[in-house]
mmCIF file with all atom_site columns, C-alpha atoms in Angstrom:
data_model
loop_
_atom_site.group_PDB
_atom_site.id
_atom_site.type_symbol
_atom_site.label_atom_id
_atom_site.label_alt_id
_atom_site.label_comp_id
_atom_site.label_asym_id
_atom_site.label_entity_id
_atom_site.label_seq_id
_atom_site.pdbx_PDB_ins_code
_atom_site.Cartn_x
_atom_site.Cartn_y
_atom_site.Cartn_z
_atom_site.occupancy
_atom_site.B_iso_or_equiv
_atom_site.pdbx_formal_charge
_atom_site.auth_seq_id
_atom_site.auth_comp_id
_atom_site.auth_asym_id
_atom_site.auth_atom_id
_atom_site.pdbx_PDB_model_num
ATOM 1   C CA . GLY A 1 1   ? 23.933 55.270 48.803 1.00 0.00 ? 257 GLY A CA 1
ATOM 2   C CA . GLY A 1 2   ? 21.937 52.454 50.315 1.00 0.00 ? 258 GLY A CA 1
ATOM 3   C CA . GLY A 1 3   ? 24.388 51.823 53.138 1.00 0.00 ? 259 GLY A CA 1
ATOM 4   C CA . ILE A 1 4   ? 23.862 52.592 56.793 1.00 0.00 ? 260 ILE A CA 1
ATOM 5   C CA . SER A 1 5   ? 24.359 56.369 56.665 1.00 0.00 ? 261 SER A CA 1
ATOM 6   C CA . GLY A 1 6   ? 22.303 56.825 53.507 1.00 0.00 ? 262 GLY A CA 1
ATOM 7   C CA . LEU A 1 7   ? 19.434 54.742 54.870 1.00 0.00 ? 263 LEU A CA 1
ATOM 8   C CA . VAL A 1 8   ? 19.395 56.482 58.259 1.00 0.00 ? 264 VAL A CA 1
ATOM 9   C CA . LEU A 1 9   ? 19.283 59.873 56.540 1.00 0.00 ? 265 LEU A CA 1
ATOM 10  C CA . ALA A 1 10  ? 16.571 58.702 54.116 1.00 0.00 ? 266 ALA A CA 1
ATOM 11  C CA . ILE A 1 11  ? 14.410 57.396 56.982 1.00 0.00 ? 267 ILE A CA 1
ATOM 12  C CA . CYS A 1 12  ? 14.833 60.658 58.934 1.00 0.00 ? 268 CYS A CA 1
ATOM 13  C CA . LEU A 1 13  ? 13.944 62.793 55.909 1.00 0.00 ? 269 LEU A CA 1
ATOM 14  C CA . GLU A 1 14  ? 10.918 60.607 55.114 1.00 0.00 ? 270 GLU A CA 1
ATOM 15  C CA . ARG A 1 15  ? 9.650  61.073 58.643 1.00 0.00 ? 271 ARG A CA 1
ATOM 16  C CA . LEU A 1 16  ? 9.955  64.831 58.212 1.00 0.00 ? 272 LEU A CA 1
ATOM 17  C CA . GLY A 1 17  ? 7.796  64.582 55.088 1.00 0.00 ? 273 GLY A CA 1
ATOM 18  C CA . ILE A 1 18  ? 10.647 65.199 52.669 1.00 0.00 ? 274 ILE A CA 1
ATOM 19  C CA . SER A 1 19  ? 10.626 63.153 49.453 1.00 0.00 ? 275 SER A CA 1
ATOM 20  C CA . VAL A 1 20  ? 13.736 60.983 49.135 1.00 0.00 ? 276 VAL A CA 1
ATOM 21  C CA . ALA A 1 21  ? 15.297 58.858 46.394 1.00 0.00 ? 277 ALA A CA 1
ATOM 22  C CA . VAL A 1 22  ? 18.158 56.485 47.248 1.00 0.00 ? 278 VAL A CA 1
ATOM 23  C CA . TYR A 1 23  ? 20.509 55.195 44.537 1.00 0.00 ? 279 TYR A CA 1
ATOM 24  C CA . ASP A 1 24  ? 23.296 52.658 44.989 1.00 0.00 ? 280 ASP A CA 1
ATOM 25  C CA . LYS A 1 25  ? 25.933 51.326 42.611 1.00 0.00 ? 281 LYS A CA 1
ATOM 26  C CA . VAL A 1 26  ? 25.502 47.677 43.645 1.00 0.00 ? 282 VAL A CA 1
ATOM 27  C CA . GLN A 1 27  ? 23.267 45.448 41.545 1.00 0.00 ? 283 GLN A CA 1
ATOM 28  C CA . THR A 1 28  ? 21.883 43.663 44.611 1.00 0.00 ? 284 THR A CA 1
ATOM 29  C CA . ILE A 1 29  ? 22.002 44.762 48.228 1.00 0.00 ? 285 ILE A CA 1
ATOM 30  C CA . LEU A 1 30  ? 23.468 41.920 50.249 1.00 0.00 ? 286 LEU A CA 1
ATOM 31  C CA . ALA A 1 31  ? 23.707 41.607 54.021 1.00 0.00 ? 287 ALA A CA 1
ATOM 32  C CA . ALA A 1 32  ? 27.492 41.777 53.759 1.00 0.00 ? 288 ALA A CA 1
ATOM 33  C CA . GLY A 1 33  ? 30.191 43.191 55.949 1.00 0.00 ? 289 GLY A CA 1
ATOM 34  C CA . SER A 1 34  ? 31.752 42.496 59.270 1.00 0.00 ? 290 SER A CA 1
ATOM 35  C CA . GLY A 1 35  ? 31.198 43.396 62.880 1.00 0.00 ? 291 GLY A CA 1
ATOM 36  C CA . MET A 1 36  ? 31.027 46.987 63.980 1.00 0.00 ? 292 MET A CA 1
ATOM 37  C CA . SER A 1 37  ? 30.504 48.824 67.245 1.00 0.00 ? 293 SER A CA 1
ATOM 38  C CA . LEU A 1 38  ? 27.675 51.287 67.763 1.00 0.00 ? 294 LEU A CA 1
ATOM 39  C CA . ILE A 1 39  ? 28.081 53.804 70.553 1.00 0.00 ? 295 ILE A CA 1
ATOM 40  C CA . GLY A 1 40  ? 25.629 55.873 72.564 1.00 0.00 ? 296 GLY A CA 1
ATOM 41  C CA . HIS A 1 41  ? 24.489 58.607 70.219 1.00 0.00 ? 297 HIS A CA 1
ATOM 42  C CA . SER A 1 42  ? 24.011 56.267 67.253 1.00 0.00 ? 298 SER A CA 1
ATOM 43  C CA . MET A 1 43  ? 22.077 53.765 69.395 1.00 0.00 ? 299 MET A CA 1
ATOM 44  C CA . TYR A 1 44  ? 19.825 56.588 70.550 1.00 0.00 ? 300 TYR A CA 1
ATOM 45  C CA . ILE A 1 45  ? 19.121 57.794 66.987 1.00 0.00 ? 301 ILE A CA 1
ATOM 46  C CA . LEU A 1 46  ? 18.382 54.259 65.790 1.00 0.00 ? 302 LEU A CA 1
ATOM 47  C CA . LYS A 1 47  ? 16.020 53.722 68.740 1.00 0.00 ? 303 LYS A CA 1
ATOM 48  C CA . MET A 1 48  ? 14.169 56.934 67.807 1.00 0.00 ? 304 MET A CA 1
ATOM 49  C CA . LEU A 1 49  ? 13.726 55.441 64.321 1.00 0.00 ? 305 LEU A CA 1
ATOM 50  C CA . GLY A 1 50  ? 12.231 52.273 65.804 1.00 0.00 ? 306 GLY A CA 1
ATOM 51  C CA . LEU A 1 51  ? 15.286 50.016 65.874 1.00 0.00 ? 307 LEU A CA 1
ATOM 52  C CA . ASP A 1 52  ? 16.582 48.746 69.202 1.00 0.00 ? 308 ASP A CA 1
ATOM 53  C CA . VAL A 1 53  ? 20.066 47.550 68.268 1.00 0.00 ? 309 VAL A CA 1
ATOM 54  C CA . ARG A 1 54  ? 20.060 45.121 71.190 1.00 0.00 ? 310 ARG A CA 1
ATOM 55  C CA . ASP A 1 55  ? 17.644 43.044 69.090 1.00 0.00 ? 311 ASP A CA 1
ATOM 56  C CA . ILE A 1 56  ? 20.316 42.455 66.432 1.00 0.00 ? 312 ILE A CA 1
ATOM 57  C CA . GLY A 1 57  ? 23.538 42.937 68.377 1.00 0.00 ? 313 GLY A CA 1
ATOM 58  C CA . LEU A 1 58  ? 25.516 42.054 71.447 1.00 0.00 ? 314 LEU A CA 1
ATOM 59  C CA . VAL A 1 59  ? 25.710 44.496 74.351 1.00 0.00 ? 315 VAL A CA 1
ATOM 60  C CA . GLN A 1 60  ? 29.328 45.028 75.287 1.00 0.00 ? 316 GLN A CA 1
ATOM 61  C CA . THR A 1 61  ? 29.641 45.806 78.979 1.00 0.00 ? 317 THR A CA 1
ATOM 62  C CA . ASP A 1 62  ? 33.416 45.961 79.198 1.00 0.00 ? 318 ASP A CA 1
ATOM 63  C CA . VAL A 1 63  ? 36.649 45.940 77.260 1.00 0.00 ? 319 VAL A CA 1
ATOM 64  C CA . SER A 1 64  ? 39.399 43.579 78.276 1.00 0.00 ? 320 SER A CA 1
ATOM 65  C CA . LEU A 1 65  ? 42.938 42.963 77.154 1.00 0.00 ? 321 LEU A CA 1
ATOM 66  C CA . ARG A 1 66  ? 44.088 39.360 77.129 1.00 0.00 ? 322 ARG A CA 1
ATOM 67  C CA . SER A 1 67  ? 47.444 37.672 76.773 1.00 0.00 ? 323 SER A CA 1
ATOM 68  C CA . HIS A 1 68  ? 48.301 35.232 74.000 1.00 0.00 ? 324 HIS A CA 1
ATOM 69  C CA . ARG A 1 69  ? 47.156 32.476 76.425 1.00 0.00 ? 325 ARG A CA 1
ATOM 70  C CA . SER A 1 70  ? 43.774 34.232 76.844 1.00 0.00 ? 326 SER A CA 1
ATOM 71  C CA . GLU A 1 71  ? 44.611 35.354 80.392 1.00 0.00 ? 327 GLU A CA 1
ATOM 72  C CA . LYS A 1 72  ? 42.794 38.552 81.268 1.00 0.00 ? 328 LYS A CA 1
ATOM 73  C CA . LEU A 1 73  ? 45.369 41.290 81.807 1.00 0.00 ? 329 LEU A CA 1
ATOM 74  C CA . PHE A 1 74  ? 42.881 44.036 82.609 1.00 0.00 ? 330 PHE A CA 1
ATOM 75  C CA . GLN A 1 75  ? 39.246 44.927 82.173 1.00 0.00 ? 331 GLN A CA 1
ATOM 76  C CA . VAL A 1 76  ? 37.553 48.332 81.830 1.00 0.00 ? 332 VAL A CA 1
ATOM 77  C CA . PRO A 1 77  ? 33.788 48.707 82.316 1.00 0.00 ? 333 PRO A CA 1
ATOM 78  C CA . LEU A 1 78  ? 31.906 50.615 79.605 1.00 0.00 ? 334 LEU A CA 1
ATOM 79  C CA . LYS A 1 79  ? 29.655 52.922 81.589 1.00 0.00 ? 335 LYS A CA 1
ATOM 80  C CA . SER A 1 80  ? 30.832 56.460 80.877 1.00 0.00 ? 336 SER A CA 1
ATOM 81  C CA . ASP A 1 81  ? 27.323 57.820 80.224 1.00 0.00 ? 337 ASP A CA 1
ATOM 82  C CA . ASP A 1 82  ? 24.775 56.751 82.831 1.00 0.00 ? 338 ASP A CA 1
ATOM 83  C CA . GLU A 1 83  ? 21.743 57.821 80.758 1.00 0.00 ? 339 GLU A CA 1
ATOM 84  C CA . ILE A 1 84  ? 22.816 55.804 77.706 1.00 0.00 ? 340 ILE A CA 1
ATOM 85  C CA . ALA A 1 85  ? 23.969 52.863 79.850 1.00 0.00 ? 341 ALA A CA 1
ATOM 86  C CA . ASP A 1 86  ? 20.628 52.820 81.687 1.00 0.00 ? 342 ASP A CA 1
ATOM 87  C CA . MET A 1 87  ? 18.733 52.925 78.375 1.00 0.00 ? 343 MET A CA 1
ATOM 88  C CA . PHE A 1 88  ? 20.737 50.213 76.572 1.00 0.00 ? 344 PHE A CA 1
ATOM 89  C CA . GLY A 1 89  ? 22.612 48.339 79.298 1.00 0.00 ? 345 GLY A CA 1
ATOM 90  C CA . SER A 1 90  ? 25.903 49.695 77.975 1.00 0.00 ? 346 SER A CA 1
ATOM 91  C CA . VAL A 1 91  ? 27.384 52.551 75.994 1.00 0.00 ? 347 VAL A CA 1
ATOM 92  C CA . GLN A 1 92  ? 28.292 50.149 73.167 1.00 0.00 ? 348 GLN A CA 1
ATOM 93  C CA . VAL A 1 93  ? 26.545 47.419 71.169 1.00 0.00 ? 349 VAL A CA 1
ATOM 94  C CA . ASN A 1 94  ? 28.341 45.270 68.593 1.00 0.00 ? 350 ASN A CA 1
ATOM 95  C CA . VAL A 1 95  ? 26.377 44.391 65.451 1.00 0.00 ? 351 VAL A CA 1
ATOM 96  C CA . HIS A 1 96  ? 26.975 42.809 62.065 1.00 0.00 ? 352 HIS A CA 1
ATOM 97  C CA . ARG A 1 97  ? 26.925 45.537 59.417 1.00 0.00 ? 353 ARG A CA 1
ATOM 98  C CA . GLY A 1 98  ? 24.730 43.483 57.102 1.00 0.00 ? 354 GLY A CA 1
ATOM 99  C CA . GLU A 1 99  ? 22.152 42.811 59.820 1.00 0.00 ? 355 GLU A CA 1
ATOM 100 C CA . LEU A 1 100 ? 21.978 46.521 60.652 1.00 0.00 ? 356 LEU A CA 1
ATOM 101 C CA . GLN A 1 101 ? 21.561 47.416 56.976 1.00 0.00 ? 357 GLN A CA 1
ATOM 102 C CA . THR A 1 102 ? 18.810 44.783 56.598 1.00 0.00 ? 358 THR A CA 1
ATOM 103 C CA . ALA A 1 103 ? 16.967 46.176 59.625 1.00 0.00 ? 359 ALA A CA 1
ATOM 104 C CA . LEU A 1 104 ? 17.213 49.713 58.203 1.00 0.00 ? 360 LEU A CA 1
ATOM 105 C CA . LEU A 1 105 ? 15.929 48.554 54.809 1.00 0.00 ? 361 LEU A CA 1
ATOM 106 C CA . LYS A 1 106 ? 12.812 47.282 56.594 1.00 0.00 ? 362 LYS A CA 1
ATOM 107 C CA . LEU A 1 107 ? 12.272 50.726 58.165 1.00 0.00 ? 363 LEU A CA 1
ATOM 108 C CA . TYR A 1 108 ? 12.794 52.632 54.900 1.00 0.00 ? 364 TYR A CA 1
ATOM 109 C CA . ARG A 1 109 ? 9.477  53.023 53.059 1.00 0.00 ? 365 ARG A CA 1
ATOM 110 C CA . GLY A 1 110 ? 11.037 53.826 49.711 1.00 0.00 ? 366 GLY A CA 1
ATOM 111 C CA . THR A 1 111 ? 13.016 51.849 47.177 1.00 0.00 ? 367 THR A CA 1
ATOM 112 C CA . VAL A 1 112 ? 16.770 51.663 46.918 1.00 0.00 ? 368 VAL A CA 1
ATOM 113 C CA . HIS A 1 113 ? 17.446 51.950 43.191 1.00 0.00 ? 369 HIS A CA 1
ATOM 114 C CA . THR A 1 114 ? 20.314 49.551 42.532 1.00 0.00 ? 370 THR A CA 1
ATOM 115 C CA . GLY A 1 115 ? 22.749 49.503 39.628 1.00 0.00 ? 371 GLY A CA 1
ATOM 116 C CA . TYR A 1 116 ? 23.154 53.292 39.573 1.00 0.00 ? 372 TYR A CA 1
ATOM 117 C CA . SER A 1 117 ? 26.783 54.347 39.628 1.00 0.00 ? 373 SER A CA 1
ATOM 118 C CA . MET A 1 118 ? 27.106 58.133 39.554 1.00 0.00 ? 374 MET A CA 1
ATOM 119 C CA . ASP A 1 119 ? 29.140 59.643 36.740 1.00 0.00 ? 375 ASP A CA 1
ATOM 120 C CA . ARG A 1 120 ? 28.714 63.351 37.466 1.00 0.00 ? 376 ARG A CA 1
ATOM 121 C CA . TYR A 1 121 ? 26.258 65.975 38.613 1.00 0.00 ? 377 TYR A CA 1
ATOM 122 C CA . GLU A 1 122 ? 25.315 69.489 37.544 1.00 0.00 ? 378 GLU A CA 1
ATOM 123 C CA . GLU A 1 123 ? 23.981 72.052 39.973 1.00 0.00 ? 379 GLU A CA 1
ATOM 124 C CA . ASP A 1 124 ? 21.971 75.156 39.156 1.00 0.00 ? 380 ASP A CA 1
ATOM 125 C CA . ASN A 1 125 ? 19.753 77.623 41.036 1.00 0.00 ? 381 ASN A CA 1
ATOM 126 C CA . ASP A 1 126 ? 16.782 75.236 40.910 1.00 0.00 ? 382 ASP A CA 1
ATOM 127 C CA . GLY A 1 127 ? 18.468 72.032 42.065 1.00 0.00 ? 383 GLY A CA 1
ATOM 128 C CA . VAL A 1 128 ? 20.809 69.328 40.890 1.00 0.00 ? 384 VAL A CA 1
ATOM 129 C CA . THR A 1 129 ? 20.841 66.795 38.054 1.00 0.00 ? 385 THR A CA 1
ATOM 130 C CA . VAL A 1 130 ? 22.694 63.530 38.638 1.00 0.00 ? 386 VAL A CA 1
ATOM 131 C CA . TYR A 1 131 ? 24.001 61.604 35.630 1.00 0.00 ? 387 TYR A CA 1
ATOM 132 C CA . PHE A 1 132 ? 24.584 57.887 36.046 1.00 0.00 ? 388 PHE A CA 1
ATOM 133 C CA . LYS A 1 133 ? 26.959 55.647 34.105 1.00 0.00 ? 389 LYS A CA 1
ATOM 134 C CA . ASN A 1 134 ? 23.984 53.609 32.849 1.00 0.00 ? 390 ASN A CA 1
ATOM 135 C CA . GLY A 1 135 ? 22.862 56.669 30.841 1.00 0.00 ? 391 GLY A CA 1
ATOM 136 C CA . GLU A 1 136 ? 19.988 57.637 33.122 1.00 0.00 ? 392 GLU A CA 1
ATOM 137 C CA . LYS A 1 137 ? 19.668 60.911 34.990 1.00 0.00 ? 393 LYS A CA 1
ATOM 138 C CA . VAL A 1 138 ? 17.555 62.211 37.873 1.00 0.00 ? 394 VAL A CA 1
ATOM 139 C CA . ARG A 1 139 ? 16.742 65.697 39.083 1.00 0.00 ? 395 ARG A CA 1
ATOM 140 C CA . GLY A 1 140 ? 16.266 66.812 42.664 1.00 0.00 ? 396 GLY A CA 1
ATOM 141 C CA . SER A 1 141 ? 16.584 69.726 45.010 1.00 0.00 ? 397 SER A CA 1
ATOM 142 C CA . ALA A 1 142 ? 19.691 68.343 46.768 1.00 0.00 ? 398 ALA A CA 1
ATOM 143 C CA . LEU A 1 143 ? 22.336 65.654 46.446 1.00 0.00 ? 399 LEU A CA 1
ATOM 144 C CA . VAL A 1 144 ? 23.787 63.828 49.453 1.00 0.00 ? 400 VAL A CA 1
ATOM 145 C CA . GLY A 1 145 ? 26.928 61.808 48.906 1.00 0.00 ? 401 GLY A CA 1
ATOM 146 C CA . ALA A 1 146 ? 26.424 58.954 51.376 1.00 0.00 ? 402 ALA A CA 1
ATOM 147 C CA . ASP A 1 147 ? 28.328 56.798 48.933 1.00 0.00 ? 403 ASP A CA 1
ATOM 148 C CA . GLY A 1 148 ? 31.290 55.401 50.826 1.00 0.00 ? 404 GLY A CA 1
ATOM 149 C CA . ALA A 1 149 ? 34.961 56.058 51.314 1.00 0.00 ? 405 ALA A CA 1
ATOM 150 C CA . HIS A 1 150 ? 35.641 56.257 47.575 1.00 0.00 ? 406 HIS A CA 1
ATOM 151 C CA . SER A 1 151 ? 32.725 58.631 47.014 1.00 0.00 ? 407 SER A CA 1
ATOM 152 C CA . PRO A 1 152 ? 32.088 59.683 43.415 1.00 0.00 ? 408 PRO A CA 1
ATOM 153 C CA . VAL A 1 153 ? 30.140 62.655 44.777 1.00 0.00 ? 409 VAL A CA 1
ATOM 154 C CA . ARG A 1 154 ? 33.184 63.853 46.727 1.00 0.00 ? 410 ARG A CA 1
ATOM 155 C CA . ARG A 1 155 ? 35.431 63.170 43.715 1.00 0.00 ? 411 ARG A CA 1
ATOM 156 C CA . CYS A 1 156 ? 33.229 65.415 41.543 1.00 0.00 ? 412 CYS A CA 1
ATOM 157 C CA . MET A 1 157 ? 32.869 68.071 44.211 1.00 0.00 ? 413 MET A CA 1
ATOM 158 C CA . HIS A 1 158 ? 36.567 68.143 45.193 1.00 0.00 ? 414 HIS A CA 1
ATOM 159 C CA . PRO A 1 159 ? 38.512 66.591 42.285 1.00 0.00 ? 415 PRO A CA 1
ATOM 160 C CA . THR A 1 160 ? 41.966 67.343 43.702 1.00 0.00 ? 416 THR A CA 1
ATOM 161 C CA . HIS A 1 161 ? 41.230 66.080 47.229 1.00 0.00 ? 417 HIS A CA 1
ATOM 162 C CA . LYS A 1 162 ? 43.378 63.120 48.256 1.00 0.00 ? 418 LYS A CA 1
ATOM 163 C CA . LEU A 1 163 ? 42.109 60.558 50.771 1.00 0.00 ? 419 LEU A CA 1
ATOM 164 C CA . ARG A 1 164 ? 44.159 60.079 53.911 1.00 0.00 ? 420 ARG A CA 1
ATOM 165 C CA . TYR A 1 165 ? 44.067 56.771 55.721 1.00 0.00 ? 421 TYR A CA 1
ATOM 166 C CA . SER A 1 166 ? 44.241 56.885 59.467 1.00 0.00 ? 422 SER A CA 1
#
């Protein structure tokens, strides 16, 4: 998929010299979503890829609990990892999902093929063939299912698996 995980993996593989093709079911990739928190290890990986998340997000230096009248009840500083905190100013940065995805799309050298909803795949000793609902198919050496919580790849791989919400 052309979401955050799929794009990060695609960028990493590209940089290792591995050919990548990214397919997504959406017709158009939009900078949609809500806020999300990135923590130390993900900020470090994104920085290695050339994206300093502080450029698109808000550094969170503490967590506080407030009353219904907005009175601060307590505050906890976010500095559990000195190396990460020294590098980024905190161990957590809050970003808009769409802005992060847009920034990753700029780093990805390839094309995200949109309008490709996976129907099924077939694996053999030489690789995998993916069949899409639009009638097209592609062949590759591997298939990664970075295709969301309701993953068609997972559904095909583990048809009896039930999702658990937590």
